[in-house]
Amino acid sequence: MHGGSCCEGEVKKAPTISVVGSLNVDLTFRVPRFPVPGETLTASQAMTAFGGKGANQAVAAARAGARVRMIGCLGNDEYGERYREHLAGEGIDHAGVLAGAGPTGAAFITVDGEGENTIVVHPGANHELTVAKMSELTDLFTESAVALLQLECPLDAVAGAAEVAKDAGATVILNPSPWDPESMERNIPIDILIVNEREAEALPLGSEMGCMPQGCEAVIVTRGARSTWVITEGRTQEVEPPVVTPVDTVGAGDTFAGVFALAHAEGLGLLDAVRLANAAAALATLRPGAQEAMPARGEIEEMLSRGVRQ
Ligand code: RIB
């Protein structure tokens, strides 16, 4: 069924989302506080897990109910092979995940006693994704409602993916993380931007909120525990996230982006999509890890039904 509400007995088809982005192996250490230069600290816990902003967002969207096609580049190594099996286990189509010559991307993460984190990334094979490869993968954008992009892959490839996705009729959602100011100077055809507060400060939003980057229909500004801003032409609205006590914030932003993309693809309005994404992101902070902590749709709906104050 296209458009309108779903009728009794009719099964709503899950929307398809194409995620173009990074796949990393994360090595995470839990520390009481972040080390200072020259200092050696003892971690209370060490964990190796599948990560990368692109794959994290793909997993978040898939667990929330999307059919996901992942496009990226893994190393020609054991981690690459294991990552493909993992994606298949999450029900993610990985035909667009290429095999590079270099090692699989890696991230070194510290999480402190407050659940805050620092991340150092070695891109490895993620940086082998090229604009030429993107134009060979156009089929992977056909009939996708949304293309979801971040900036852990080369900017040329991201811009190329956005063009291909737009031509295929998808809504292009960019989460410009890690921040690269050049991304705003490239005329990438972005429909919706998802940024955190620090990234928002660097955006050409003008002196008054509501002055949008060219061509963009909405800018969503996530602000941790504080209200999320939903900025559209001439208007800023606020959505309160659920109140939680985080144990680990790694991947919370990725959870928000993946679930927002799914909600938008399902046809939810901006504010409702942000509510769903906020609930998912809050849940993702309650458990250690990025993908390990991401909730299924049922848990998200359940948290939403309990309201903002838990
Ligand atoms: O956003 C969290 C992610 O950033 C981690 O999984 C790490 O791989 C880095 O890409």
Tab-separated table of C-alpha atoms and ligand atoms in Angstrom:
chain	number	residue	atom	x	y	z
A	1	MET	CA	0.000	0.000	0.000
A	2	HIS	CA	1.308	3.479	-0.811
A	3	GLY	CA	0.250	6.476	1.296
A	4	GLY	CA	-2.743	6.606	3.651
A	5	SER	CA	-3.116	4.612	6.842
A	6	CYS	CA	-2.852	0.873	7.008
A	7	CYS	CA	-6.156	-1.037	6.904
A	8	GLU	CA	-7.130	-3.954	9.117
A	9	GLY	CA	-5.441	-7.169	8.061
A	10	GLU	CA	-3.078	-5.317	5.732
A	11	VAL	CA	0.639	-5.751	6.440
A	12	LYS	CA	2.612	-2.520	6.190
A	13	LYS	CA	5.756	-2.996	4.102
A	14	ALA	CA	8.988	-1.991	5.843
A	15	PRO	CA	10.649	0.932	4.045
A	16	THR	CA	14.066	0.505	2.448
A	17	ILE	CA	16.988	2.689	3.500
A	18	SER	CA	20.423	2.851	1.866
A	19	VAL	CA	23.186	3.678	4.344
A	20	VAL	CA	26.515	4.809	2.904
A	21	GLY	CA	29.279	4.922	5.466
A	22	SER	CA	31.997	3.482	7.622
A	23	LEU	CA	32.440	0.066	9.188
A	24	ASN	CA	34.986	-0.122	12.020
A	25	VAL	CA	36.097	-2.504	14.682
A	26	ASP	CA	35.858	-0.662	18.021
A	27	LEU	CA	38.258	-1.305	20.890
A	28	THR	CA	36.638	0.291	23.933
A	29	PHE	CA	38.210	0.856	27.358
A	30	ARG	CA	36.219	1.904	30.426
A	31	VAL	CA	38.257	4.346	32.497
A	32	PRO	CA	37.429	6.323	35.655
A	33	ARG	CA	38.387	9.542	33.810
A	34	PHE	CA	40.151	10.456	30.570
A	35	PRO	CA	43.984	10.261	30.690
A	36	VAL	CA	46.091	13.418	30.325
A	37	PRO	CA	49.158	13.523	28.014
A	38	GLY	CA	51.944	11.327	29.362
A	39	GLU	CA	49.678	9.479	31.795
A	40	THR	CA	48.980	5.730	31.908
A	41	LEU	CA	45.604	4.700	33.306
A	42	THR	CA	44.207	1.269	34.134
A	43	ALA	CA	40.886	0.418	32.480
A	44	SER	CA	38.229	-1.457	34.427
A	45	GLN	CA	36.903	-3.131	31.269
A	46	ALA	CA	38.002	-3.721	27.646
A	47	MET	CA	35.628	-4.655	24.839
A	48	THR	CA	36.008	-5.350	21.101
A	49	ALA	CA	32.879	-4.844	19.003
A	50	PHE	CA	31.572	-3.951	15.544
A	51	GLY	CA	31.179	-0.183	15.065
A	52	GLY	CA	31.668	2.676	12.619
A	53	LYS	CA	29.122	5.464	12.270
A	54	GLY	CA	27.713	4.099	9.010
A	55	ALA	CA	27.206	0.523	10.171
A	56	ASN	CA	25.953	1.706	13.577
A	57	GLN	CA	23.235	3.762	11.868
A	58	ALA	CA	22.408	0.825	9.596
A	59	VAL	CA	21.959	-1.503	12.597
A	60	ALA	CA	19.838	1.067	14.475
A	61	ALA	CA	17.517	1.449	11.464
A	62	ALA	CA	17.303	-2.327	10.891
A	63	ARG	CA	16.450	-3.081	14.546
A	64	ALA	CA	13.752	-0.396	14.409
A	65	GLY	CA	12.175	-2.109	11.393
A	66	ALA	CA	13.827	-0.866	8.173
A	67	ARG	CA	15.065	-2.975	5.283
A	68	VAL	CA	18.647	-1.747	5.089
A	69	ARG	CA	21.211	-1.795	2.305
A	70	MET	CA	24.718	-1.047	3.556
A	71	ILE	CA	27.250	0.534	1.194
A	72	GLY	CA	30.840	0.864	2.349
A	73	CYS	CA	34.249	-0.819	2.300
A	74	LEU	CA	35.728	-3.429	4.633
A	75	GLY	CA	39.325	-4.622	4.761
A	76	ASN	CA	40.462	-7.777	3.070
A	77	ASP	CA	41.084	-9.354	6.475
A	78	GLU	CA	39.462	-11.532	9.124
A	79	TYR	CA	37.568	-8.573	10.636
A	80	GLY	CA	36.113	-7.854	7.206
A	81	GLU	CA	34.811	-11.407	6.877
A	82	ARG	CA	33.377	-11.438	10.387
A	83	TYR	CA	31.728	-8.056	9.849
A	84	ARG	CA	29.872	-9.378	6.768
A	85	GLU	CA	28.504	-12.294	8.811
A	86	HIS	CA	27.444	-9.858	11.511
A	87	LEU	CA	25.576	-7.634	9.015
A	88	ALA	CA	23.815	-10.693	7.597
A	89	GLY	CA	22.832	-11.669	11.143
A	90	GLU	CA	21.216	-8.230	11.558
A	91	GLY	CA	19.277	-8.815	8.324
A	92	ILE	CA	21.241	-6.084	6.497
A	93	ASP	CA	21.862	-6.414	2.758
A	94	HIS	CA	25.669	-6.095	2.400
A	95	ALA	CA	25.986	-6.549	-1.371
A	96	GLY	CA	27.253	-2.937	-1.483
A	97	VAL	CA	30.017	-3.516	1.058
A	98	LEU	CA	33.176	-3.746	-1.023
A	99	ALA	CA	36.459	-5.438	-0.136
A	100	GLY	CA	39.352	-2.978	0.021
A	101	ALA	CA	43.091	-3.643	-0.053
A	102	GLY	CA	43.826	-2.039	3.329
A	103	PRO	CA	42.801	-3.133	6.824
A	104	THR	CA	39.243	-2.827	8.164
A	105	GLY	CA	38.693	0.567	9.830
A	106	ALA	CA	39.396	0.684	13.565
A	107	ALA	CA	38.385	2.943	16.431
A	108	PHE	CA	39.992	3.380	19.845
A	109	ILE	CA	37.380	4.500	22.367
A	110	THR	CA	37.543	5.520	26.020
A	111	VAL	CA	34.391	5.813	28.143
A	112	ASP	CA	34.647	7.638	31.484
A	113	GLY	CA	32.695	7.250	34.721
A	114	GLU	CA	30.010	9.678	33.485
A	115	GLY	CA	29.414	7.661	30.297
A	116	GLU	CA	31.094	10.333	28.118
A	117	ASN	CA	33.562	9.197	25.450
A	118	THR	CA	36.564	10.068	23.301
A	119	ILE	CA	37.156	8.344	19.940
A	120	VAL	CA	40.214	8.069	17.680
A	121	VAL	CA	39.522	6.480	14.270
A	122	HIS	CA	41.884	4.853	11.763
A	123	PRO	CA	39.811	4.836	8.541
A	124	GLY	CA	41.638	1.947	6.794
A	125	ALA	CA	39.476	0.496	4.015
A	126	ASN	CA	36.695	3.046	4.645
A	127	HIS	CA	38.829	5.525	2.721
A	128	GLU	CA	38.871	3.285	-0.347
A	129	LEU	CA	35.258	4.134	-1.143
A	130	THR	CA	35.320	6.352	-4.241
A	131	VAL	CA	32.851	8.345	-6.261
A	132	ALA	CA	33.494	5.985	-9.217
A	133	LYS	CA	32.512	2.967	-7.099
A	134	MET	CA	29.377	4.819	-6.049
A	135	SER	CA	28.180	5.182	-9.626
A	136	GLU	CA	28.633	1.406	-10.086
A	137	LEU	CA	26.236	0.838	-7.172
A	138	THR	CA	23.241	2.866	-8.389
A	139	ASP	CA	20.961	-0.214	-8.121
A	140	LEU	CA	21.421	-0.105	-4.360
A	141	PHE	CA	19.555	3.210	-4.204
A	142	THR	CA	16.608	2.161	-6.371
A	143	GLU	CA	13.340	2.193	-4.415
A	144	SER	CA	15.092	3.392	-1.259
A	145	ALA	CA	12.972	5.942	0.584
A	146	VAL	CA	16.015	7.428	2.312
A	147	ALA	CA	19.785	7.545	1.803
A	148	LEU	CA	21.600	8.088	5.099
A	149	LEU	CA	25.160	9.423	5.001
A	150	GLN	CA	27.913	10.474	7.436
A	151	LEU	CA	31.489	11.744	6.948
A	152	GLU	CA	33.772	8.852	7.938
A	153	CYS	CA	34.188	7.992	4.234
A	154	PRO	CA	35.830	10.330	1.690
A	155	LEU	CA	33.781	13.471	1.040
A	156	ASP	CA	33.866	12.893	-2.743
A	157	ALA	CA	32.239	9.478	-2.294
A	158	VAL	CA	29.638	10.905	0.106
A	159	ALA	CA	28.789	13.717	-2.338
A	160	GLY	CA	28.605	11.188	-5.201
A	161	ALA	CA	26.315	8.931	-3.173
A	162	ALA	CA	24.005	11.853	-2.404
A	163	GLU	CA	23.747	12.696	-6.123
A	164	VAL	CA	22.990	9.087	-7.087
A	165	ALA	CA	20.440	8.753	-4.271
A	166	LYS	CA	18.719	12.011	-5.183
A	167	ASP	CA	18.476	10.923	-8.852
A	168	ALA	CA	16.885	7.671	-7.654
A	169	GLY	CA	14.233	9.667	-5.766
A	170	ALA	CA	15.454	9.103	-2.193
A	171	THR	CA	15.400	11.677	0.613
A	172	VAL	CA	19.041	12.451	1.451
A	173	ILE	CA	19.820	12.671	5.181
A	174	LEU	CA	23.345	13.736	6.146
A	175	ASN	CA	24.817	13.388	9.619
A	176	PRO	CA	28.071	15.370	9.022
A	177	SER	CA	30.123	13.565	11.636
A	178	PRO	CA	33.059	13.776	12.147
A	179	TRP	CA	32.636	17.433	11.198
A	180	ASP	CA	34.275	18.626	7.964
A	181	PRO	CA	33.540	22.278	7.101
A	182	GLU	CA	34.110	21.482	3.413
A	183	SER	CA	30.961	19.353	3.441
A	184	MET	CA	28.882	22.544	3.612
A	185	GLU	CA	30.685	24.128	0.665
A	186	ARG	CA	30.184	21.270	-1.782
A	187	ASN	CA	26.535	21.751	-2.825
A	188	ILE	CA	25.683	18.219	-1.717
A	189	PRO	CA	21.925	17.748	-2.329
A	190	ILE	CA	20.887	17.380	1.325
A	191	ASP	CA	17.217	17.244	2.360
A	192	ILE	CA	17.706	16.854	6.110
A	193	LEU	CA	20.782	17.514	8.251
A	194	ILE	CA	21.254	15.879	11.664
A	195	VAL	CA	23.924	17.636	13.732
A	196	ASN	CA	24.970	17.838	17.359
A	197	GLU	CA	25.372	21.170	19.142
A	198	ARG	CA	29.044	21.581	18.330
A	199	GLU	CA	28.434	20.894	14.636
A	200	ALA	CA	25.440	23.270	14.646
A	201	GLU	CA	27.686	26.144	15.763
A	202	ALA	CA	29.704	25.706	12.576
A	203	LEU	CA	26.654	25.643	10.308
A	204	PRO	CA	25.626	28.568	8.109
A	205	LEU	CA	22.290	28.837	9.951
A	206	GLY	CA	22.550	32.634	9.962
A	207	SER	CA	22.197	34.878	13.008
A	208	GLU	CA	18.617	33.697	13.454
A	209	MET	CA	17.717	30.020	13.667
A	210	GLY	CA	15.508	29.201	10.735
A	211	CYS	CA	17.874	30.382	7.987
A	212	MET	CA	18.567	27.030	6.321
A	213	PRO	CA	21.600	25.730	4.420
A	214	GLN	CA	20.696	25.875	0.723
A	215	GLY	CA	18.173	23.298	-0.423
A	216	CYS	CA	17.775	21.799	3.030
A	217	GLU	CA	14.230	21.251	4.275
A	218	ALA	CA	15.123	20.704	7.952
A	219	VAL	CA	18.062	20.766	10.354
A	220	ILE	CA	17.780	18.583	13.447
A	221	VAL	CA	20.088	19.567	16.325
A	222	THR	CA	20.569	16.880	18.980
A	223	ARG	CA	21.620	18.296	22.374
A	224	GLY	CA	22.125	15.262	24.619
A	225	ALA	CA	19.783	15.388	27.607
A	226	ARG	CA	18.373	18.790	26.548
A	227	SER	CA	15.582	19.365	24.022
A	228	THR	CA	16.244	18.518	20.373
A	229	TRP	CA	15.824	21.454	17.990
A	230	VAL	CA	13.862	20.889	14.804
A	231	ILE	CA	14.647	23.817	12.525
A	232	THR	CA	12.627	24.408	9.381
A	233	GLU	CA	12.357	27.563	7.264
A	234	GLY	CA	11.578	30.411	9.668
A	235	ARG	CA	10.747	28.168	12.623
A	236	THR	CA	12.470	26.263	15.459
A	237	GLN	CA	10.518	23.674	17.473
A	238	GLU	CA	11.755	21.708	20.484
A	239	VAL	CA	11.280	18.056	21.403
A	240	GLU	CA	12.153	16.923	24.948
A	241	PRO	CA	14.062	13.615	25.091
A	242	PRO	CA	13.293	11.024	27.786
A	243	VAL	CA	15.166	11.565	31.061
A	244	VAL	CA	17.690	8.757	31.651
A	245	THR	CA	20.942	8.210	33.541
A	246	PRO	CA	23.460	7.187	30.853
A	247	VAL	CA	26.151	4.577	31.404
A	248	ASP	CA	27.702	4.845	27.904
A	249	THR	CA	26.895	7.435	25.223
A	250	VAL	CA	28.906	5.768	22.405
A	251	GLY	CA	26.614	5.269	19.404
A	252	ALA	CA	23.711	7.288	20.851
A	253	GLY	CA	23.971	9.829	18.006
A	254	ASP	CA	24.125	6.995	15.472
A	255	THR	CA	21.044	5.395	17.021
A	256	PHE	CA	19.214	8.722	16.706
A	257	ALA	CA	20.188	9.102	13.020
A	258	GLY	CA	19.301	5.514	12.065
A	259	VAL	CA	15.926	5.538	13.803
A	260	PHE	CA	15.075	9.037	12.557
A	261	ALA	CA	15.794	7.872	8.976
A	262	LEU	CA	13.513	4.856	9.442
A	263	ALA	CA	10.742	7.001	10.948
A	264	HIS	CA	10.990	9.524	8.119
A	265	ALA	CA	10.885	6.687	5.582
A	266	GLU	CA	7.750	5.366	7.292
A	267	GLY	CA	6.102	8.725	6.681
A	268	LEU	CA	6.161	10.133	10.235
A	269	GLY	CA	6.281	13.933	10.537
A	270	LEU	CA	9.522	15.564	11.702
A	271	LEU	CA	8.468	15.941	15.349
A	272	ASP	CA	7.180	12.369	15.694
A	273	ALA	CA	10.272	11.025	13.960
A	274	VAL	CA	12.444	12.963	16.438
A	275	ARG	CA	10.392	11.598	19.382
A	276	LEU	CA	10.976	8.014	18.207
A	277	ALA	CA	14.689	8.679	17.573
A	278	ASN	CA	15.136	10.384	20.974
A	279	ALA	CA	13.600	7.393	22.764
A	280	ALA	CA	15.881	4.998	20.863
A	281	ALA	CA	18.981	7.116	21.572
A	282	ALA	CA	18.108	7.354	25.280
A	283	LEU	CA	17.778	3.556	25.455
A	284	ALA	CA	21.127	3.161	23.694
A	285	THR	CA	22.873	5.031	26.534
A	286	LEU	CA	21.640	2.590	29.173
A	287	ARG	CA	23.883	-0.290	28.092
A	288	PRO	CA	27.624	-0.417	27.258
A	289	GLY	CA	28.757	-0.379	23.614
A	290	ALA	CA	27.378	1.075	20.393
A	291	GLN	CA	25.536	-1.609	18.398
A	292	GLU	CA	25.165	-3.885	21.470
A	293	ALA	CA	23.118	-1.182	23.150
A	294	MET	CA	20.742	-0.413	20.275
A	295	PRO	CA	17.077	-1.183	20.991
A	296	ALA	CA	14.502	-3.132	18.977
A	297	ARG	CA	11.311	-1.369	17.847
A	298	GLY	CA	9.237	-2.850	20.674
A	299	GLU	CA	11.525	-1.377	23.356
A	300	ILE	CA	11.426	2.046	21.677
A	301	GLU	CA	7.622	2.051	21.497
A	302	GLU	CA	7.460	0.933	25.117
A	303	MET	CA	9.705	3.789	26.263
A	304	LEU	CA	7.654	6.288	24.260
A	305	SER	CA	4.458	5.071	25.855
A	306	ARG	CA	5.964	5.773	29.304
A	307	GLY	CA	6.493	9.471	28.359
A	308	VAL	CA	9.473	11.790	28.757
A	309	ARG	CA	9.770	11.431	32.560
A	310	GLN	CA	10.747	7.811	33.238
B	1	RIB	O1	29.708	7.075	16.679
B	1	RIB	C1	30.398	6.021	17.287
B	1	RIB	C2	31.349	5.394	16.303
B	1	RIB	O2	32.308	6.338	15.936
B	1	RIB	C3	32.111	4.211	16.826
B	1	RIB	O3	31.448	2.987	16.628
B	1	RIB	C4	33.452	4.316	16.115
B	1	RIB	O4	33.714	3.261	15.240
B	1	RIB	C5	33.424	5.654	15.394
B	1	RIB	O5	33.177	5.501	14.062
